[in-house]
PDB file of C-alpha atoms in Angstrom:
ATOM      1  CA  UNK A   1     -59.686 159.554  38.117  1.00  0.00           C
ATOM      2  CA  UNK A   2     -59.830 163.385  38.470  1.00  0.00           C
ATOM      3  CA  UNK A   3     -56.179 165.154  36.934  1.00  0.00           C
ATOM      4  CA  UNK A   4     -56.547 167.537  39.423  1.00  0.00           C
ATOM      5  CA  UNK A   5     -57.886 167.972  42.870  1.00  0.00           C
ATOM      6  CA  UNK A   6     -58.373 171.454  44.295  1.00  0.00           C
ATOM      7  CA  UNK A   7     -59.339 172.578  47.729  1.00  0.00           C
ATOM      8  CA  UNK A   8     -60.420 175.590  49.763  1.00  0.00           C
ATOM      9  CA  UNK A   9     -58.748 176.406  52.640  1.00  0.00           C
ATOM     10  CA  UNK A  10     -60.335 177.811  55.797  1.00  0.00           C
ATOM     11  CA  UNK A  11     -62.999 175.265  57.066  1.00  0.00           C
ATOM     12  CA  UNK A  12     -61.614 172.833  54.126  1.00  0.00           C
ATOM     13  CA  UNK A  13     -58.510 172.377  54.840  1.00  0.00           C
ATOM     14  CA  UNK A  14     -57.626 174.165  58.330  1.00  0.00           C
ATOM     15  CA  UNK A  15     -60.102 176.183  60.504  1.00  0.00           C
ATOM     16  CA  UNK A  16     -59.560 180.016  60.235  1.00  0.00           C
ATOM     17  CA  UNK A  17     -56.030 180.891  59.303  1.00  0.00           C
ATOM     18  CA  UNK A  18     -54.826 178.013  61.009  1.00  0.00           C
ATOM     19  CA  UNK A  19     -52.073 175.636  60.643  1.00  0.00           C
ATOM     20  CA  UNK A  20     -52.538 172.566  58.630  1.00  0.00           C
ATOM     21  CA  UNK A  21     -51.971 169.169  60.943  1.00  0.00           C
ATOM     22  CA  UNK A  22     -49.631 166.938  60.458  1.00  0.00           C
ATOM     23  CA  UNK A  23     -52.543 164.688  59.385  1.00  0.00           C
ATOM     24  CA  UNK A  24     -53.356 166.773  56.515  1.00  0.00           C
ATOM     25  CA  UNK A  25     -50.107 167.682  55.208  1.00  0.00           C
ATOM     26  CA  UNK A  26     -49.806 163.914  55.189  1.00  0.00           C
ATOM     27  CA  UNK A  27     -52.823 163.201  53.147  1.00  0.00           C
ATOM     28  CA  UNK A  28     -51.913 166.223  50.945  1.00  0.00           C
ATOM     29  CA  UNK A  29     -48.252 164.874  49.959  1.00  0.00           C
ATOM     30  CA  UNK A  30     -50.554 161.339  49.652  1.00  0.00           C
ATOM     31  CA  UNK A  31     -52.412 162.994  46.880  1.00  0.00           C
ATOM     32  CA  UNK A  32     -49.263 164.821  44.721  1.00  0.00           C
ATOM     33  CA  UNK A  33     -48.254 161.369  44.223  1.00  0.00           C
ATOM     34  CA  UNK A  34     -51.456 160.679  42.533  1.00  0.00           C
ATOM     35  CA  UNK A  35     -52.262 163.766  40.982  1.00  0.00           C
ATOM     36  CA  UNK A  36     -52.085 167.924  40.789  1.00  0.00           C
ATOM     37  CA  UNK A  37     -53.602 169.088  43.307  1.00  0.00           C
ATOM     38  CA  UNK A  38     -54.372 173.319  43.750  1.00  0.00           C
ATOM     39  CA  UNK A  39     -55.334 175.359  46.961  1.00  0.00           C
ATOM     40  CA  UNK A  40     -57.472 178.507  46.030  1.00  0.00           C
ATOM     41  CA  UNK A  41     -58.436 180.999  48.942  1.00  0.00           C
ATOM     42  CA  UNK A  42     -58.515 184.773  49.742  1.00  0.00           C
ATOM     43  CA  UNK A  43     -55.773 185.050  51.536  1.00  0.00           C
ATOM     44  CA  UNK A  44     -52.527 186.346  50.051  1.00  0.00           C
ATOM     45  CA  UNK A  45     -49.015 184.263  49.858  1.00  0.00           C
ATOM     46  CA  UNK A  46     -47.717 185.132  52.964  1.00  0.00           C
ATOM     47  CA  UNK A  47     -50.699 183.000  54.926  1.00  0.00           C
ATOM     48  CA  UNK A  48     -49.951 180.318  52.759  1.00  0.00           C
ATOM     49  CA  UNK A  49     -46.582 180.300  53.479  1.00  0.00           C
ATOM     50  CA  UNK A  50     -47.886 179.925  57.205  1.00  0.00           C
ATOM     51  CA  UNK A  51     -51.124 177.958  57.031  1.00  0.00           C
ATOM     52  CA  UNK A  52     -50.005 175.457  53.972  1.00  0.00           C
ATOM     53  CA  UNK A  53     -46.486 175.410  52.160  1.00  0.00           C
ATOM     54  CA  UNK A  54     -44.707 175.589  55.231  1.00  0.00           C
ATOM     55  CA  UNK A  55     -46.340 172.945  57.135  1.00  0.00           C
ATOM     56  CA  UNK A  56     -45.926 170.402  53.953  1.00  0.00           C
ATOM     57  CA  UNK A  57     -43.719 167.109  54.797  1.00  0.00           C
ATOM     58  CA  UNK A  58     -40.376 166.956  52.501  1.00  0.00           C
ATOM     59  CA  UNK A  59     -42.165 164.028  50.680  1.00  0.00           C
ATOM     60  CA  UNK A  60     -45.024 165.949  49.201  1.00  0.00           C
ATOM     61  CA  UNK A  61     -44.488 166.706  45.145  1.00  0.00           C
ATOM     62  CA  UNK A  62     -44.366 170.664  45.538  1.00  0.00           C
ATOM     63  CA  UNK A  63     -44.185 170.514  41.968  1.00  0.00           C
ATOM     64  CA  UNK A  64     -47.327 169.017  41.279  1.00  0.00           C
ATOM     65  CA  UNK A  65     -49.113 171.421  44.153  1.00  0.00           C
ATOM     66  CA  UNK A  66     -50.747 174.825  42.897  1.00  0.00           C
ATOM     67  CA  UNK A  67     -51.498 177.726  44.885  1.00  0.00           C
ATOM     68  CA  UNK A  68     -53.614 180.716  44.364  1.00  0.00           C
ATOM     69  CA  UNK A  69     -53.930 183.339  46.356  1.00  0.00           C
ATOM     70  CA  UNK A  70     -55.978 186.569  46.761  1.00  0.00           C
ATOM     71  CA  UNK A  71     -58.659 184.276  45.046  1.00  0.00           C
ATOM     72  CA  UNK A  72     -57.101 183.379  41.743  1.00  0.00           C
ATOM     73  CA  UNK A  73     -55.722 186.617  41.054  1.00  0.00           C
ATOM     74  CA  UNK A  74     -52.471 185.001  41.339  1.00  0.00           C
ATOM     75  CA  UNK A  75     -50.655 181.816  40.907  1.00  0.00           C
ATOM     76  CA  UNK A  76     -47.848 180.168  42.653  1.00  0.00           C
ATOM     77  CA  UNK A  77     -45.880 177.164  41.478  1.00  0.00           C
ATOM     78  CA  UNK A  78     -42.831 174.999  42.880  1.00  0.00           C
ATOM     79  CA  UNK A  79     -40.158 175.497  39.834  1.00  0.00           C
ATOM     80  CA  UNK A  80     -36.187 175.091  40.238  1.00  0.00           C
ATOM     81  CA  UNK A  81     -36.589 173.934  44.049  1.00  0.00           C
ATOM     82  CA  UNK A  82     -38.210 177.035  44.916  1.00  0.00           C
ATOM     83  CA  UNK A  83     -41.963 178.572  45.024  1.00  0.00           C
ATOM     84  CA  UNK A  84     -42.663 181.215  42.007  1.00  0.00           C
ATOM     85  CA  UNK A  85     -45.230 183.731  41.151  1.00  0.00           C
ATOM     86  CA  UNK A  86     -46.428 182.687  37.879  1.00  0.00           C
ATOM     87  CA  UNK A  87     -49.079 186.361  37.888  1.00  0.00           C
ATOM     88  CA  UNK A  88     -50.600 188.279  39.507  1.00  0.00           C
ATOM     89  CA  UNK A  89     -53.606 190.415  38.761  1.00  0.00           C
ATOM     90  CA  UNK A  90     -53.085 193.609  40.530  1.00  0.00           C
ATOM     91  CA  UNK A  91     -55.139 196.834  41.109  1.00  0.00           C
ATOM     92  CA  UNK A  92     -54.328 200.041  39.425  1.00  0.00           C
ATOM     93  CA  UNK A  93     -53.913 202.824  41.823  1.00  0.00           C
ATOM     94  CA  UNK A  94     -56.739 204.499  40.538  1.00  0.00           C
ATOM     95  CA  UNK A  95     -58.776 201.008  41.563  1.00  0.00           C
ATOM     96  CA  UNK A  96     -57.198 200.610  44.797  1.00  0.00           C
ATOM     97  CA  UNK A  97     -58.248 204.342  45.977  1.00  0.00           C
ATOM     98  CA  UNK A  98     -61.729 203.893  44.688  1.00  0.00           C
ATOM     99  CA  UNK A  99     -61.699 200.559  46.551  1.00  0.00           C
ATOM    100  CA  UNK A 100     -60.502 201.830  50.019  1.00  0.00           C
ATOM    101  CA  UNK A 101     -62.665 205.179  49.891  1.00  0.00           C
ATOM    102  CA  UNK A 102     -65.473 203.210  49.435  1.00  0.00           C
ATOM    103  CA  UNK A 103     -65.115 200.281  51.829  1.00  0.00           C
ATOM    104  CA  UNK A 104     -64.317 202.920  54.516  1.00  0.00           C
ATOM    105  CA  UNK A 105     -67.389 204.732  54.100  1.00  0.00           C
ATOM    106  CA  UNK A 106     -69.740 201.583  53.975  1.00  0.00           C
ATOM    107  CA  UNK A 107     -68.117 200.189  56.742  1.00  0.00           C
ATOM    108  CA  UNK A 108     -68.771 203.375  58.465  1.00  0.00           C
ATOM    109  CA  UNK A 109     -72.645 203.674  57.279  1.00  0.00           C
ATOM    110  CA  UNK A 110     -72.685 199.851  58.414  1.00  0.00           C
ATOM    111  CA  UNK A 111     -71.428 200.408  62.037  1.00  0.00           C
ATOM    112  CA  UNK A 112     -68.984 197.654  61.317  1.00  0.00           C
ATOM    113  CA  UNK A 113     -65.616 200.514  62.876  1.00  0.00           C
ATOM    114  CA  UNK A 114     -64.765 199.031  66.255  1.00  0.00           C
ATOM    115  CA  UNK A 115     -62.047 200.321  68.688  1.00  0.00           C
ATOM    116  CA  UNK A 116     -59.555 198.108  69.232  1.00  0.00           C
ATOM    117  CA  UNK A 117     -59.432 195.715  66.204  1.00  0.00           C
ATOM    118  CA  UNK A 118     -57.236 192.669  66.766  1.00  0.00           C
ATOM    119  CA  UNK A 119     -55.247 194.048  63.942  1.00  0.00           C
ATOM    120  CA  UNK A 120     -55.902 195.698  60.468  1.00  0.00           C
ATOM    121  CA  UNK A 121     -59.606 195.573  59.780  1.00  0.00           C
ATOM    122  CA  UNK A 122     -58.575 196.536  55.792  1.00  0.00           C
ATOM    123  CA  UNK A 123     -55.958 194.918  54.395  1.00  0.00           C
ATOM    124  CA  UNK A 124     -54.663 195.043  50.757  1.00  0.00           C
ATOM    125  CA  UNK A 125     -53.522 192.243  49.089  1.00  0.00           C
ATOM    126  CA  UNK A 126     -52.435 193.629  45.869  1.00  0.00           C
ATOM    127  CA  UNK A 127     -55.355 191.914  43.782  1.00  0.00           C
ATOM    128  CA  UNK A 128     -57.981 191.772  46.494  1.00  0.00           C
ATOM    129  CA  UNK A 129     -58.692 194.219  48.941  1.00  0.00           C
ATOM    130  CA  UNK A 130     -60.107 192.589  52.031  1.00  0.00           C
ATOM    131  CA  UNK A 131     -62.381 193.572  55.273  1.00  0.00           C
ATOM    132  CA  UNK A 132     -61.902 191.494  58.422  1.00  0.00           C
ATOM    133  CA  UNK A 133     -64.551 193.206  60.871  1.00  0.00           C
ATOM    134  CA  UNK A 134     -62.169 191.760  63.927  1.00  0.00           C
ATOM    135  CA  UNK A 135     -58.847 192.804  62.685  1.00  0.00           C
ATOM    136  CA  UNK A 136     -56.447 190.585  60.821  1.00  0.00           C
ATOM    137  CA  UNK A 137     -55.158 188.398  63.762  1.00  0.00           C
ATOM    138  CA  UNK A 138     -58.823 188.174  65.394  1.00  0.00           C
ATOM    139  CA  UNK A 139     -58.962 184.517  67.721  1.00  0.00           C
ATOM    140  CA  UNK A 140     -60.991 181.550  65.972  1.00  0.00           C
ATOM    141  CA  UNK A 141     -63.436 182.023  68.892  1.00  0.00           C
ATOM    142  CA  UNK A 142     -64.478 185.409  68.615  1.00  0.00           C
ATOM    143  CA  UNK A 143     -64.645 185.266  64.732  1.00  0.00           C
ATOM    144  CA  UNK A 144     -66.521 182.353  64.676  1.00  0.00           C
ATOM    145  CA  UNK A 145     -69.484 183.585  67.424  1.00  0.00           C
ATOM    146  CA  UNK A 146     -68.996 187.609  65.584  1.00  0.00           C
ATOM    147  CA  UNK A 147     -72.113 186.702  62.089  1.00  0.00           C
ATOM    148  CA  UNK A 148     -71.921 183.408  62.418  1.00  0.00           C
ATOM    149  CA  UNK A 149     -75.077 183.979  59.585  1.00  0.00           C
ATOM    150  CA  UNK A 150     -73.373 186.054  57.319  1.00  0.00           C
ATOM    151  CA  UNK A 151     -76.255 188.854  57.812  1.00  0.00           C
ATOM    152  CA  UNK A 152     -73.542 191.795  58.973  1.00  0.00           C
ATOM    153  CA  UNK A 153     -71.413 191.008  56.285  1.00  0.00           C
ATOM    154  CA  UNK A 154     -74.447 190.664  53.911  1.00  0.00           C
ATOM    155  CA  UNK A 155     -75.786 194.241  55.068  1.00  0.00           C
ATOM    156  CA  UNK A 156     -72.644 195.728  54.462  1.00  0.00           C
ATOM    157  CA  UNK A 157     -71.739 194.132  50.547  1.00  0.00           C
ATOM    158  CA  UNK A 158     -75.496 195.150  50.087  1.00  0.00           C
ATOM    159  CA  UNK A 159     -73.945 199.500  51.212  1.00  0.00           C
ATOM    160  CA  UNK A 160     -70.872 198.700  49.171  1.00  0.00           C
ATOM    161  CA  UNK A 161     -71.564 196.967  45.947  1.00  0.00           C
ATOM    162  CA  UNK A 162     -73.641 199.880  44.554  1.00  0.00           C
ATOM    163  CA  UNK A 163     -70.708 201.997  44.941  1.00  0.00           C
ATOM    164  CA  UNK A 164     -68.223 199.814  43.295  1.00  0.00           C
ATOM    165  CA  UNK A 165     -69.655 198.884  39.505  1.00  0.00           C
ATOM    166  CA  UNK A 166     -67.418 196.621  37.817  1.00  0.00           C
ATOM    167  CA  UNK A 167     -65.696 194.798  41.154  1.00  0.00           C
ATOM    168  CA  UNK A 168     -67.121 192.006  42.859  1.00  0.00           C
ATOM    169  CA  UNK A 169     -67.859 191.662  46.677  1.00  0.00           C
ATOM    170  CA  UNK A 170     -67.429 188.198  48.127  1.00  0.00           C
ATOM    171  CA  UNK A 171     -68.315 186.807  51.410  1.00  0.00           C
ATOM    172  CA  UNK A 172     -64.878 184.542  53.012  1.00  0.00           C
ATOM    173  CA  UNK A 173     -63.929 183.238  55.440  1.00  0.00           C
ATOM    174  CA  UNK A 174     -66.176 184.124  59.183  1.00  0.00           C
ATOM    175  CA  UNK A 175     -65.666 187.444  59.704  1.00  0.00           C
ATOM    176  CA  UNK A 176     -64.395 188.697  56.061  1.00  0.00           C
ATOM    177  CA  UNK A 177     -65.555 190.527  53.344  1.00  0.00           C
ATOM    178  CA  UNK A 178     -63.436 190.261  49.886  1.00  0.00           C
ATOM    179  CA  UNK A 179     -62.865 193.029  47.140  1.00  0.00           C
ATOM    180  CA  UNK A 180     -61.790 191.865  43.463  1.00  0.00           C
ATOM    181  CA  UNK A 181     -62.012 193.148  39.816  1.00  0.00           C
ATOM    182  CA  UNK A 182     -65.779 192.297  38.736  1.00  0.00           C
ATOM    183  CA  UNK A 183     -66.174 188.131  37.776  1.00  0.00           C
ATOM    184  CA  UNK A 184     -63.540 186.943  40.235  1.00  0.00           C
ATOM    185  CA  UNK A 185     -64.724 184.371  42.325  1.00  0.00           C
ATOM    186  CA  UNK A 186     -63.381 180.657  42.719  1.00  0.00           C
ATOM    187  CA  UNK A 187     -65.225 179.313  39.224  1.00  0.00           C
ATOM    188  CA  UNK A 188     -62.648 182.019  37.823  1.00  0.00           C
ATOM    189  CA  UNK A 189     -59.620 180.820  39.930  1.00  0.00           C
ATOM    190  CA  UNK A 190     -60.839 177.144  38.185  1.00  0.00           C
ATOM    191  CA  UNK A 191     -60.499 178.319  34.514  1.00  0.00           C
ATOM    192  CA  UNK A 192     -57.064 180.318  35.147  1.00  0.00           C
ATOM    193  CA  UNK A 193     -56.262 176.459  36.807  1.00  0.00           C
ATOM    194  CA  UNK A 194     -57.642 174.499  33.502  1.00  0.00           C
ATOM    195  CA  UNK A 195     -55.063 177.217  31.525  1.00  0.00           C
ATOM    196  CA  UNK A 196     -52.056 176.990  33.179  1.00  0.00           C
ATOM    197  CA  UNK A 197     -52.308 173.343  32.934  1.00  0.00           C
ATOM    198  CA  UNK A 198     -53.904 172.424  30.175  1.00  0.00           C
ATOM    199  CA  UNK A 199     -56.232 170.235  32.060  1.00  0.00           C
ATOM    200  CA  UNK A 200     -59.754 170.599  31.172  1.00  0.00           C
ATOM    201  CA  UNK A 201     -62.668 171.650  33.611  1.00  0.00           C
ATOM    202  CA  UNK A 202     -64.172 168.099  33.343  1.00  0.00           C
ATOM    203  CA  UNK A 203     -61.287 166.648  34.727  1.00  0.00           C
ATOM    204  CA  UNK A 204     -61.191 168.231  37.749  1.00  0.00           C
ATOM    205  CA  UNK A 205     -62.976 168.071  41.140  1.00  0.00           C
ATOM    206  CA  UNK A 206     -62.986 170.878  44.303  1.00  0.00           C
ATOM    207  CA  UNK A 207     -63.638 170.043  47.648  1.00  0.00           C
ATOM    208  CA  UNK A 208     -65.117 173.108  49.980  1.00  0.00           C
ATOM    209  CA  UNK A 209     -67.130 174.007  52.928  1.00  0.00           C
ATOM    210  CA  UNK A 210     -69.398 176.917  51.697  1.00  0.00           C
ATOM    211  CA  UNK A 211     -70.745 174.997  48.673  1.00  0.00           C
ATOM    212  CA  UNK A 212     -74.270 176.588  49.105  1.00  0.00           C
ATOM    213  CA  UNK A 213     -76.045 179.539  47.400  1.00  0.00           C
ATOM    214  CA  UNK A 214     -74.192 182.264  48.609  1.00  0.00           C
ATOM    215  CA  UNK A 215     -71.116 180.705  50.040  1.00  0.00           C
ATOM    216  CA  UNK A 216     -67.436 181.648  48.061  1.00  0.00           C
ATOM    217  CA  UNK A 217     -67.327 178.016  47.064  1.00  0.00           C
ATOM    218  CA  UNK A 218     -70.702 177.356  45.314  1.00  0.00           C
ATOM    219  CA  UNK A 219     -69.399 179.094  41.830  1.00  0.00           C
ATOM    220  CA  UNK A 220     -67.225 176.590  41.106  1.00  0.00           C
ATOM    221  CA  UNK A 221     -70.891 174.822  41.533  1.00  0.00           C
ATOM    222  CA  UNK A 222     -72.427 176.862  39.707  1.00  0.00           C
ATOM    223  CA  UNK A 223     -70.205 176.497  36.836  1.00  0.00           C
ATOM    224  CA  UNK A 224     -70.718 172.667  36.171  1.00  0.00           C
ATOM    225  CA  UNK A 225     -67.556 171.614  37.801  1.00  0.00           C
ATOM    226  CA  UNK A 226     -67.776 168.285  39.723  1.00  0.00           C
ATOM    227  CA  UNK A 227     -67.351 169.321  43.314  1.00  0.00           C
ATOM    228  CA  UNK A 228     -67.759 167.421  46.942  1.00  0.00           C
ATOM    229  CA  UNK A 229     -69.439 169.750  49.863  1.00  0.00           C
ATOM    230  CA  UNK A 230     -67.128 169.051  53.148  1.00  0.00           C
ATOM    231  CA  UNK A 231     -68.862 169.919  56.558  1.00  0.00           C
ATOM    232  CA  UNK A 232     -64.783 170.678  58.252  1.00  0.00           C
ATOM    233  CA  UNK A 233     -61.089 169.899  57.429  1.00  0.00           C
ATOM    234  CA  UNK A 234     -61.877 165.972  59.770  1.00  0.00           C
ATOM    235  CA  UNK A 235     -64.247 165.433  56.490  1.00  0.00           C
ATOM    236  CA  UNK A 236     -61.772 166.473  53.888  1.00  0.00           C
ATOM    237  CA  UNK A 237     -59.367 164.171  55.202  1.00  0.00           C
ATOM    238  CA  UNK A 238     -61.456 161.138  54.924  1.00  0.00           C
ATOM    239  CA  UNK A 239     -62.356 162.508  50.855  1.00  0.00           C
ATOM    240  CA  UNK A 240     -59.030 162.489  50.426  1.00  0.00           C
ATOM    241  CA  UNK A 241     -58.394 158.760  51.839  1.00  0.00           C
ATOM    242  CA  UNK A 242     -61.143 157.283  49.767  1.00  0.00           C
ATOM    243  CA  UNK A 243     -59.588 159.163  46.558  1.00  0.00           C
ATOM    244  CA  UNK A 244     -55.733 158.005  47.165  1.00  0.00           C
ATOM    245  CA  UNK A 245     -57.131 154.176  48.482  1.00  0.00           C
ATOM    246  CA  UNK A 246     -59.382 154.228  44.998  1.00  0.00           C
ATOM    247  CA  UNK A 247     -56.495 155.087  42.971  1.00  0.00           C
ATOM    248  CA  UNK A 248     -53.406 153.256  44.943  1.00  0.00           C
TER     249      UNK A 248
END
């Protein structure tokens, strides 16, 4: 039996910065009984407050439940009945200014500026510094039909990366480009995991949608840990049942 269990969100857990069902808060609480279990995505904490923590039932072991925002670049725990920041790996200013003045212009050079954005189309996060081409609060619907082959968002990492050395340029989520430090990526958020746990890599497995060569998910691939390709969150629930009936 794996120590710890760790999931990506969007498409893994929930579609696009939606609400986790009652169904899979269930299994989730299911599977803190068994063992740790971690959440690592781009977003920052306030969407997991909304998406995850918030919609957990009371009899879920917050304690043994791990999440990382912005990509790893920070850690939450549940300590003394309440959820704490363990760290967080924040930007200089000098970092974020190089970040932003360069995003802008790509996504200028790209085309990628539209109108009426259904929010922020650049939003920092503190550690990550991330382009939605729809605006924050786009629908599911739109985002989903908007590069449904990555190729936009591949043009416009291909503008930006040369004019960012040392940070890395990530592909999330359907209609989102992510901005980190240089080596961030979810085989990272893993090893910060195996450290503030003391659980080594072997013992742990991650469940995700974009396990392929080029999706956010496939470095944790890549980097020999044991992981288990979902196709949506209706998949991930029935992982998680035959892991808790194995166990139980």
């Amino acid at each position: 039996m794996k120590q710890l269990i760790a999931f990506d969100m969007d498409g893994t857990l929930a579609e696009s910065k939606q609400r986790i069902d009652n169904e899979m808060g269930a299994l989730l609480a299911r599977l803190t009984r068994i063992t740790t279990v971690a959440v690592i995505s781009g977003g920052d904490w306030p969407q997991f407050e909304k998406q995850l923590v918030g919609a957990l039932p009371n009899d879920a072991v917050c304690e043994r439940f791990l999440v990382m925002p912005t990509t790893g670049t920070k850690l939450f725990r549940f300590e003394s009945g309440e959820w704490t920041r363990v760290y967080a790996d924040l930007f200089s200013d000098q970092e974020r200014a190089k970040i932003l003045d360069s995003l802008n212009k790509a996504v200028d050079e790209a085309g990628l500026r539209i109108d009426k954005p259904y929010g922020e189309q650049i939003e920092d996060r503190g550690s990550q510094i991330t382009f939605s081409a729809l605006g924050q609060q786009a629908p599911l619907e739109v985002k989903d039909k908007w590069d449904p082959d990555a190729k936009k968002r591949q043009a416009l990492k291909a503008i930006v990366q040369p004019m960012l050395p040392g940070f890395s340029i990530n592909i999330g989520g359907s209609s989102s480009i992510d901005i980190t430090r240089e080596g961030i990526d979810k085989a990272y958020a893993m090893g910060r995991l195996s450290e503030a746990t003391g659980i080594a890599r072997e013992a742990m497995l991650f469940l995700g949608d974009a396990i392929f060569p080029g999706g956010n998910d496939y470095p944790v691939k890549a980097a020999g840990i044991d992981t288990v390709k979902v196709r949506d969150p209706e998949e991930t629930k029935r992982v998680i049942e035959a892991v808790a009936a194995w166990v139980e």
